């Protein structure tokens, strides 16, 4: 996974200042443990410490709460991608090893944020039964990431840093194994289990892939 961020960003729910924010915080926690269908409005309001009727001053129903959470995930996930118009300069001024390793570390940092960890778990739980979660999973997570990487590989080929292979195939070969390993990483973290083995596998995957596609500089002289 190749992701770059210029500076640390505060999560929108880092500081809980309003009742609406508190409702979202509690709902995210409950949905990430029990799933959407396993949580009632009564349970949410009890955890928040408000009357059921008070919740409707902020959300029409439980559906609007989960839709708001999905939009929050979409916005947070989008921040992990650098603007494509900056990619050429970023790639020109770094080695491919630096680019992908930095991107991997930045994306892992995104996942490791406690709120994002719960948001990811909600997406995993709900994408089989909620069309919005499914759209997020298929389009925002998979399709957009592959499209981004395809642009990255096109630029790297143009810069003669990697072999002239099909960019769409390179994106798939790099990212699909990473998707599976990131899912495993997320599940282990949620159960508070050791992640060192899967982290090493992800790093080895990045190194192996880059060793395979990198142009041998000695042949360019």
GROMACS .gro file of C-alpha atoms in nm:
model
  221
    1UNK     CA    1   0.000   0.000   0.000
    2UNK     CA    2   0.151   0.327  -0.103
    3UNK     CA    3   0.023   0.627   0.091
    4UNK     CA    4   0.186   0.960   0.169
    5UNK     CA    5   0.083   1.240   0.402
    6UNK     CA    6   0.267   1.565   0.450
    7UNK     CA    7   0.180   1.613   0.815
    8UNK     CA    8  -0.006   1.455   1.102
    9UNK     CA    9  -0.382   1.509   1.085
   10UNK     CA   10  -0.615   1.510   1.379
   11UNK     CA   11  -0.902   1.267   1.354
   12UNK     CA   12  -1.239   1.452   1.340
   13UNK     CA   13  -1.352   1.264   1.651
   14UNK     CA   14  -1.032   1.320   1.849
   15UNK     CA   15  -1.200   1.591   2.057
   16UNK     CA   16  -1.560   1.507   2.150
   17UNK     CA   17  -1.731   1.841   2.208
   18UNK     CA   18  -2.094   1.789   2.111
   19UNK     CA   19  -2.372   1.543   2.184
   20UNK     CA   20  -2.376   1.449   1.816
   21UNK     CA   21  -2.005   1.366   1.828
   22UNK     CA   22  -2.060   1.159   2.143
   23UNK     CA   23  -2.342   0.967   1.973
   24UNK     CA   24  -2.113   0.891   1.680
   25UNK     CA   25  -1.828   0.787   1.909
   26UNK     CA   26  -2.051   0.547   2.104
   27UNK     CA   27  -2.216   0.412   1.787
   28UNK     CA   28  -1.877   0.347   1.625
   29UNK     CA   29  -1.762   0.156   1.932
   30UNK     CA   30  -2.081  -0.051   1.957
   31UNK     CA   31  -2.115  -0.120   1.582
   32UNK     CA   32  -1.750  -0.229   1.564
   33UNK     CA   33  -1.812  -0.492   1.833
   34UNK     CA   34  -2.171  -0.604   1.767
   35UNK     CA   35  -2.246  -0.500   1.411
   36UNK     CA   36  -2.516  -0.257   1.304
   37UNK     CA   37  -2.807  -0.498   1.353
   38UNK     CA   38  -2.685  -0.599   1.700
   39UNK     CA   39  -2.714  -0.248   1.843
   40UNK     CA   40  -3.034  -0.062   1.933
   41UNK     CA   41  -3.105   0.309   1.967
   42UNK     CA   42  -3.177   0.244   2.334
   43UNK     CA   43  -2.831   0.094   2.384
   44UNK     CA   44  -2.664   0.390   2.211
   45UNK     CA   45  -2.850   0.651   2.416
   46UNK     CA   46  -2.787   0.461   2.739
   47UNK     CA   47  -2.411   0.465   2.670
   48UNK     CA   48  -2.420   0.833   2.573
   49UNK     CA   49  -2.626   0.921   2.881
   50UNK     CA   50  -2.921   1.086   2.705
   51UNK     CA   51  -3.290   1.008   2.654
   52UNK     CA   52  -3.390   0.821   2.338
   53UNK     CA   53  -3.594   1.120   2.225
   54UNK     CA   54  -3.286   1.344   2.249
   55UNK     CA   55  -3.102   1.139   1.986
   56UNK     CA   56  -3.358   1.241   1.725
   57UNK     CA   57  -3.249   1.603   1.763
   58UNK     CA   58  -2.926   1.495   1.591
   59UNK     CA   59  -3.015   1.193   1.373
   60UNK     CA   60  -3.341   1.088   1.209
   61UNK     CA   61  -3.281   0.721   1.285
   62UNK     CA   62  -3.016   0.452   1.320
   63UNK     CA   63  -2.972   0.439   0.942
   64UNK     CA   64  -2.859   0.801   0.938
   65UNK     CA   65  -2.604   0.724   1.209
   66UNK     CA   66  -2.444   0.441   1.010
   67UNK     CA   67  -2.455   0.648   0.690
   68UNK     CA   68  -2.273   0.930   0.871
   69UNK     CA   69  -2.014   0.680   0.993
   70UNK     CA   70  -1.962   0.551   0.640
   71UNK     CA   71  -1.909   0.907   0.516
   72UNK     CA   72  -1.660   0.965   0.797
   73UNK     CA   73  -1.470   0.654   0.684
   74UNK     CA   74  -1.475   0.772   0.323
   75UNK     CA   75  -1.329   1.110   0.417
   76UNK     CA   76  -1.060   0.961   0.641
   77UNK     CA   77  -0.960   0.701   0.382
   78UNK     CA   78  -0.938   0.964   0.107
   79UNK     CA   79  -0.684   1.160   0.314
   80UNK     CA   80  -0.436   0.873   0.287
   81UNK     CA   81  -0.389   0.938  -0.086
   82UNK     CA   82  -0.154   1.215  -0.199
   83UNK     CA   83  -0.287   1.435  -0.481
   84UNK     CA   84  -0.211   1.266  -0.813
   85UNK     CA   85  -0.085   1.595  -0.956
   86UNK     CA   86   0.203   1.582  -0.706
   87UNK     CA   87   0.299   1.222  -0.777
   88UNK     CA   88   0.548   1.291  -1.054
   89UNK     CA   89   0.754   1.522  -0.833
   90UNK     CA   90   0.724   1.292  -0.530
   91UNK     CA   91   0.847   0.994  -0.733
   92UNK     CA   92   1.121   1.195  -0.901
   93UNK     CA   93   1.264   1.302  -0.566
   94UNK     CA   94   1.260   0.962  -0.394
   95UNK     CA   95   1.367   0.608  -0.469
   96UNK     CA   96   1.092   0.355  -0.530
   97UNK     CA   97   1.199   0.183  -0.207
   98UNK     CA   98   1.155   0.506  -0.011
   99UNK     CA   99   0.820   0.580  -0.175
  100UNK     CA  100   0.660   0.243  -0.106
  101UNK     CA  101   0.810   0.195   0.240
  102UNK     CA  102   0.702   0.544   0.347
  103UNK     CA  103   0.359   0.485   0.199
  104UNK     CA  104   0.326   0.155   0.383
  105UNK     CA  105   0.423   0.312   0.716
  106UNK     CA  106   0.186   0.606   0.665
  107UNK     CA  107  -0.105   0.380   0.581
  108UNK     CA  108  -0.034   0.154   0.878
  109UNK     CA  109  -0.036   0.467   1.095
  110UNK     CA  110  -0.380   0.551   0.954
  111UNK     CA  111  -0.512   0.203   1.037
  112UNK     CA  112  -0.354   0.208   1.382
  113UNK     CA  113  -0.554   0.513   1.491
  114UNK     CA  114  -0.810   0.373   1.741
  115UNK     CA  115  -1.109   0.536   1.566
  116UNK     CA  116  -0.997   0.425   1.220
  117UNK     CA  117  -0.940   0.072   1.347
  118UNK     CA  118  -1.306   0.059   1.454
  119UNK     CA  119  -1.424   0.219   1.129
  120UNK     CA  120  -1.241  -0.047   0.928
  121UNK     CA  121  -1.396  -0.323   1.136
  122UNK     CA  122  -1.744  -0.180   1.073
  123UNK     CA  123  -1.676  -0.183   0.698
  124UNK     CA  124  -1.559  -0.545   0.717
  125UNK     CA  125  -1.867  -0.646   0.918
  126UNK     CA  126  -2.125  -0.457   0.712
  127UNK     CA  127  -2.005  -0.478   0.351
  128UNK     CA  128  -2.192  -0.803   0.287
  129UNK     CA  129  -2.527  -0.665   0.403
  130UNK     CA  130  -2.514  -0.289   0.350
  131UNK     CA  131  -2.493  -0.147  -0.003
  132UNK     CA  132  -2.311   0.170   0.108
  133UNK     CA  133  -2.046  -0.030   0.294
  134UNK     CA  134  -2.015  -0.255  -0.011
  135UNK     CA  135  -1.968   0.047  -0.237
  136UNK     CA  136  -1.701   0.184  -0.002
  137UNK     CA  137  -1.520  -0.149   0.000
  138UNK     CA  138  -1.533  -0.206  -0.376
  139UNK     CA  139  -1.487   0.151  -0.498
  140UNK     CA  140  -1.306   0.359  -0.235
  141UNK     CA  141  -1.083   0.088  -0.091
  142UNK     CA  142  -1.019  -0.142  -0.387
  143UNK     CA  143  -1.090   0.042  -0.714
  144UNK     CA  144  -0.953   0.383  -0.612
  145UNK     CA  145  -0.639   0.231  -0.462
  146UNK     CA  146  -0.572   0.027  -0.776
  147UNK     CA  147  -0.634   0.333  -0.997
  148UNK     CA  148  -0.394   0.536  -0.784
  149UNK     CA  149  -0.125   0.268  -0.804
  150UNK     CA  150  -0.173   0.236  -1.179
  151UNK     CA  151  -0.082   0.606  -1.211
  152UNK     CA  152   0.218   0.550  -0.982
  153UNK     CA  153   0.347   0.266  -1.199
  154UNK     CA  154   0.286   0.460  -1.521
  155UNK     CA  155   0.505   0.740  -1.386
  156UNK     CA  156   0.773   0.499  -1.263
  157UNK     CA  157   0.787   0.337  -1.607
  158UNK     CA  158   0.813   0.679  -1.769
  159UNK     CA  159   1.096   0.766  -1.529
  160UNK     CA  160   1.263   0.433  -1.620
  161UNK     CA  161   1.272   0.322  -1.257
  162UNK     CA  162   1.080  -0.002  -1.316
  163UNK     CA  163   1.036  -0.246  -1.603
  164UNK     CA  164   0.788  -0.148  -1.878
  165UNK     CA  165   0.512  -0.385  -1.770
  166UNK     CA  166   0.137  -0.324  -1.781
  167UNK     CA  167   0.058  -0.071  -1.500
  168UNK     CA  168  -0.285  -0.217  -1.424
  169UNK     CA  169  -0.133  -0.563  -1.378
  170UNK     CA  170   0.145  -0.425  -1.158
  171UNK     CA  171  -0.115  -0.249  -0.941
  172UNK     CA  172  -0.313  -0.572  -0.899
  173UNK     CA  173  -0.004  -0.786  -0.832
  174UNK     CA  174   0.117  -0.543  -0.568
  175UNK     CA  175  -0.208  -0.454  -0.396
  176UNK     CA  176  -0.428  -0.764  -0.385
  177UNK     CA  177  -0.189  -0.954  -0.154
  178UNK     CA  178  -0.162  -0.637   0.055
  179UNK     CA  179  -0.542  -0.618   0.090
  180UNK     CA  180  -0.547  -0.969   0.241
  181UNK     CA  181  -0.258  -0.902   0.476
  182UNK     CA  182  -0.407  -0.572   0.591
  183UNK     CA  183  -0.735  -0.749   0.670
  184UNK     CA  184  -0.543  -1.003   0.879
  185UNK     CA  185  -0.348  -0.722   1.047
  186UNK     CA  186  -0.672  -0.541   1.136
  187UNK     CA  187  -0.832  -0.853   1.283
  188UNK     CA  188  -0.526  -0.935   1.493
  189UNK     CA  189  -0.511  -0.579   1.625
  190UNK     CA  190  -0.879  -0.577   1.714
  191UNK     CA  191  -0.830  -0.894   1.920
  192UNK     CA  192  -0.512  -0.742   2.070
  193UNK     CA  193  -0.296  -1.023   1.930
  194UNK     CA  194   0.064  -1.003   1.815
  195UNK     CA  195   0.098  -0.853   1.466
  196UNK     CA  196   0.475  -0.880   1.421
  197UNK     CA  197   0.456  -1.181   1.188
  198UNK     CA  198   0.204  -1.027   0.947
  199UNK     CA  199   0.389  -0.694   0.959
  200UNK     CA  200   0.707  -0.872   0.853
  201UNK     CA  201   0.518  -1.046   0.572
  202UNK     CA  202   0.390  -0.712   0.444
  203UNK     CA  203   0.739  -0.563   0.448
  204UNK     CA  204   0.879  -0.871   0.273
  205UNK     CA  205   0.604  -0.843   0.012
  206UNK     CA  206   0.701  -0.481  -0.062
  207UNK     CA  207   1.070  -0.573  -0.089
  208UNK     CA  208   1.008  -0.879  -0.308
  209UNK     CA  209   0.776  -0.692  -0.542
  210UNK     CA  210   1.016  -0.400  -0.586
  211UNK     CA  211   1.312  -0.633  -0.642
  212UNK     CA  212   1.109  -0.801  -0.915
  213UNK     CA  213   1.003  -0.489  -1.106
  214UNK     CA  214   1.297  -0.256  -1.041
  215UNK     CA  215   1.518  -0.174  -1.338
  216UNK     CA  216   1.878  -0.288  -1.296
  217UNK     CA  217   2.065   0.042  -1.301
  218UNK     CA  218   2.382  -0.125  -1.429
  219UNK     CA  219   2.204  -0.209  -1.754
  220UNK     CA  220   2.109   0.157  -1.803
  221UNK     CA  221   2.470   0.274  -1.829
   0.00000   0.00000   0.00000
